[in-house]
Short mmCIF file of C-alpha atoms in Angstrom, two decimals:
data_model
loop_
_atom_site.label_atom_id
_atom_site.label_comp_id
_atom_site.label_asym_id
_atom_site.label_seq_id
_atom_site.Cartn_x
_atom_site.Cartn_y
_atom_site.Cartn_z
CA MET A 253 -35.97 -26.24 -0.03
CA SER A 254 -39.28 -27.67 1.59
CA GLU A 255 -41.14 -26.03 4.48
CA SER A 256 -39.72 -29.00 6.97
CA GLU A 257 -36.32 -27.80 5.69
CA VAL A 258 -36.40 -24.38 6.56
CA ILE A 259 -34.21 -23.58 9.62
CA SER A 260 -35.90 -21.17 12.08
CA TYR A 261 -33.68 -18.31 13.07
CA ASN A 262 -32.90 -19.05 16.52
CA LYS A 263 -31.24 -22.54 15.06
CA SER A 264 -29.47 -20.40 12.11
CA VAL A 265 -25.32 -19.59 11.81
CA ILE A 266 -26.01 -15.50 12.04
CA TYR A 267 -28.22 -16.05 15.54
CA ALA A 268 -25.27 -18.69 16.51
CA ALA A 269 -22.67 -15.96 15.88
CA GLU A 270 -24.52 -13.14 17.66
CA LYS A 271 -25.19 -15.13 20.84
CA PHE A 272 -21.66 -16.36 21.03
CA ALA A 273 -20.51 -12.81 20.46
CA LYS A 274 -22.85 -11.72 23.07
CA VAL A 275 -21.81 -14.36 25.58
CA ILE A 276 -17.60 -13.69 25.01
CA LYS A 277 -18.59 -9.99 25.40
CA GLU A 278 -19.98 -10.83 28.73
CA TYR A 279 -17.49 -13.52 29.41
CA MET A 280 -14.96 -10.92 29.01
CA LYS A 281 -16.32 -8.53 31.79
CA ILE A 282 -16.16 -10.94 34.17
CA VAL A 283 -12.59 -12.08 33.27
CA HIS A 284 -11.43 -8.30 33.56
CA LYS A 285 -13.22 -8.10 36.92
CA LYS A 286 -12.01 -11.51 38.41
CA HIS A 287 -8.64 -10.21 37.77
CA ASN A 288 -8.91 -6.90 38.30
CA ILE A 289 -7.76 -5.88 34.91
CA PRO A 290 -7.30 -2.15 35.08
CA ILE A 291 -9.01 -1.53 31.75
CA ASN A 292 -12.41 -3.04 30.21
CA HIS A 293 -12.49 -5.37 27.23
CA ASN A 294 -13.57 -2.49 24.82
CA GLU A 295 -10.27 -0.51 26.04
CA TYR A 296 -8.26 -3.54 25.76
CA ILE A 297 -9.28 -4.03 22.34
CA ILE A 298 -8.20 -0.70 21.52
CA LEU A 299 -4.85 -0.52 22.95
CA GLU A 300 -4.28 -3.89 21.38
CA GLU A 301 -4.97 -2.35 18.15
CA ILE A 302 -2.39 0.71 18.92
CA VAL A 303 0.38 -1.29 20.34
CA PHE A 304 0.46 -3.60 17.48
CA ASN A 305 0.06 -0.64 14.87
CA PRO A 306 1.63 2.53 16.43
CA GLY A 307 0.70 5.98 14.87
CA ILE A 308 -2.82 4.42 14.13
CA THR A 309 -5.57 7.13 13.66
CA GLN A 310 -8.83 7.12 15.38
CA GLY A 311 -10.46 6.73 11.90
CA ASP A 312 -8.57 3.56 11.13
CA LEU A 313 -9.44 2.19 14.31
CA ALA A 314 -12.97 2.77 14.13
CA ARG A 315 -12.82 0.94 10.86
CA SER A 316 -10.68 -1.59 12.32
CA LEU A 317 -12.93 -2.61 14.71
CA SER A 318 -16.19 -1.93 13.45
CA ILE A 319 -16.65 0.44 16.20
CA GLN A 320 -18.28 4.07 16.02
CA ARG A 321 -15.88 7.12 15.97
CA THR A 322 -17.09 8.63 18.52
CA TYR A 323 -16.74 5.63 20.94
CA VAL A 324 -13.32 5.18 19.81
CA SER A 325 -12.83 8.87 20.81
CA LYS A 326 -14.12 8.59 24.29
CA ILE A 327 -11.88 5.51 24.85
CA LEU A 328 -8.77 7.10 23.54
CA SER A 329 -9.44 9.80 25.86
CA SER A 330 -9.90 7.68 28.59
CA LEU A 331 -6.65 5.53 27.72
CA GLU A 332 -4.71 9.27 27.31
CA ASP A 333 -6.07 10.30 30.98
CA ARG A 334 -4.52 7.35 32.45
CA GLU A 335 -1.18 7.54 30.73
CA TYR A 336 -1.52 4.35 28.68
CA ILE A 337 -1.49 5.88 25.38
CA THR A 338 -0.14 9.20 24.07
CA ARG A 339 -1.62 11.11 20.59
CA GLU A 340 0.18 13.13 18.58
CA GLN A 341 -0.94 15.49 15.92
CA GLU A 342 0.24 15.68 12.58
CA LYS A 343 -0.05 18.94 11.11
CA LYS A 344 0.42 20.01 7.34
CA SER A 345 1.46 24.05 7.80
CA LYS A 346 -1.23 24.78 10.54
CA GLN A 347 -3.69 22.36 9.68
CA ILE A 348 -4.20 19.35 11.53
CA ILE A 349 -4.30 16.35 9.15
CA ALA A 350 -4.22 13.17 11.67
CA VAL A 351 -4.15 12.32 14.96
CA LYS A 352 -2.09 9.42 16.04
CA SER A 353 -1.85 7.04 18.83
CA TYR A 354 1.04 5.43 20.83
CA ALA A 355 0.90 3.11 23.63
CA THR A 356 3.27 4.31 26.29
CA ASP A 357 5.53 1.75 28.36
CA LYS A 358 2.70 1.73 30.93
CA GLY A 359 0.38 1.18 28.20
CA LYS A 360 2.61 -1.63 26.87
CA GLU A 361 2.45 -3.35 30.43
CA ILE A 362 -1.27 -2.89 30.99
CA HIS A 363 -1.32 -4.85 27.45
CA LYS A 364 0.93 -7.47 28.73
CA GLN A 365 -0.61 -8.23 31.45
CA SER A 366 -3.93 -8.38 30.39
CA ARG A 367 -3.40 -10.21 27.34
CA ASN A 368 -1.52 -12.82 29.22
CA ILE A 369 -4.79 -13.28 31.62
CA LEU A 370 -6.89 -13.68 28.56
CA VAL A 371 -4.60 -16.21 26.75
CA GLN A 372 -4.48 -18.10 30.28
CA GLU A 373 -8.26 -17.97 30.66
CA ALA A 374 -8.95 -19.06 26.91
CA ASN A 375 -6.53 -21.97 27.59
CA GLU A 376 -8.18 -22.77 30.53
CA LEU A 377 -11.73 -22.52 28.77
CA PHE A 378 -11.04 -24.43 25.31
CA SER A 379 -9.57 -27.66 24.65
CA GLU A 380 -6.89 -27.65 21.91
CA LYS A 381 -9.89 -29.56 19.41
CA GLU A 382 -11.81 -26.40 20.31
CA LYS A 383 -9.42 -23.86 19.53
CA GLU A 384 -8.78 -25.15 16.08
CA GLU A 385 -12.63 -25.60 14.99
CA LEU A 386 -12.93 -22.16 16.49
CA ASP A 387 -10.13 -20.96 14.38
CA GLY A 388 -11.77 -22.80 11.22
CA VAL A 389 -15.19 -20.82 12.35
CA SER A 390 -13.46 -17.67 12.56
CA HIS A 391 -12.02 -18.49 9.03
CA ILE A 392 -15.45 -18.75 7.43
CA LEU A 393 -17.00 -15.90 8.95
CA PHE A 394 -14.09 -13.34 8.26
CA LYS A 395 -14.48 -14.65 4.75
CA GLN A 396 -18.27 -14.16 5.13
CA ILE A 397 -18.11 -10.65 6.18
CA GLU A 398 -15.80 -9.60 3.50
CA LYS A 399 -18.43 -10.88 0.92
CA ILE A 400 -21.13 -9.38 2.76
CA THR A 401 -19.64 -5.85 3.14
CA LYS A 402 -18.37 -5.89 -0.62
CA ILE A 403 -21.40 -7.21 -2.23
CA TYR A 404 -23.40 -4.49 -0.26
CA ASN A 405 -20.87 -2.01 -0.03
CA ILE A 406 -21.11 -1.64 4.22
CA LYS A 407 -18.62 0.69 5.65
CA PHE A 408 -18.14 1.08 9.24
#
């Protein structure tokens, strides 16, 4: 590869993926505020995992979402305080071996309302062709994530 063919970092796919993630995160903050969604986007993502995976543990949430376990714990406590989730301890004799999270009816309703708004916003933001293109890009990115985490034994 000649020097003229070298792509600068700010023109690379890595930079584009990082920038897209940051822009979408900021956009989600705006959408949540605009529609008075009672949970922030990080809470929504965790609540969605719990809705779709009842009984999921804090560790599994952290791994699944590539978020620090302590941050997941903080969000779970907040969701539990507002009665969007319940947590149950799984014990073996007297020792706690897992704490599982479940969405309450209130949590499922907040999730459903939030999801409908987010889907509506996405439908307004992206054309059908753009959605198809983004699906293709996300497929490629997930394949690369899997490859890189496997090669370099990256754990979250």
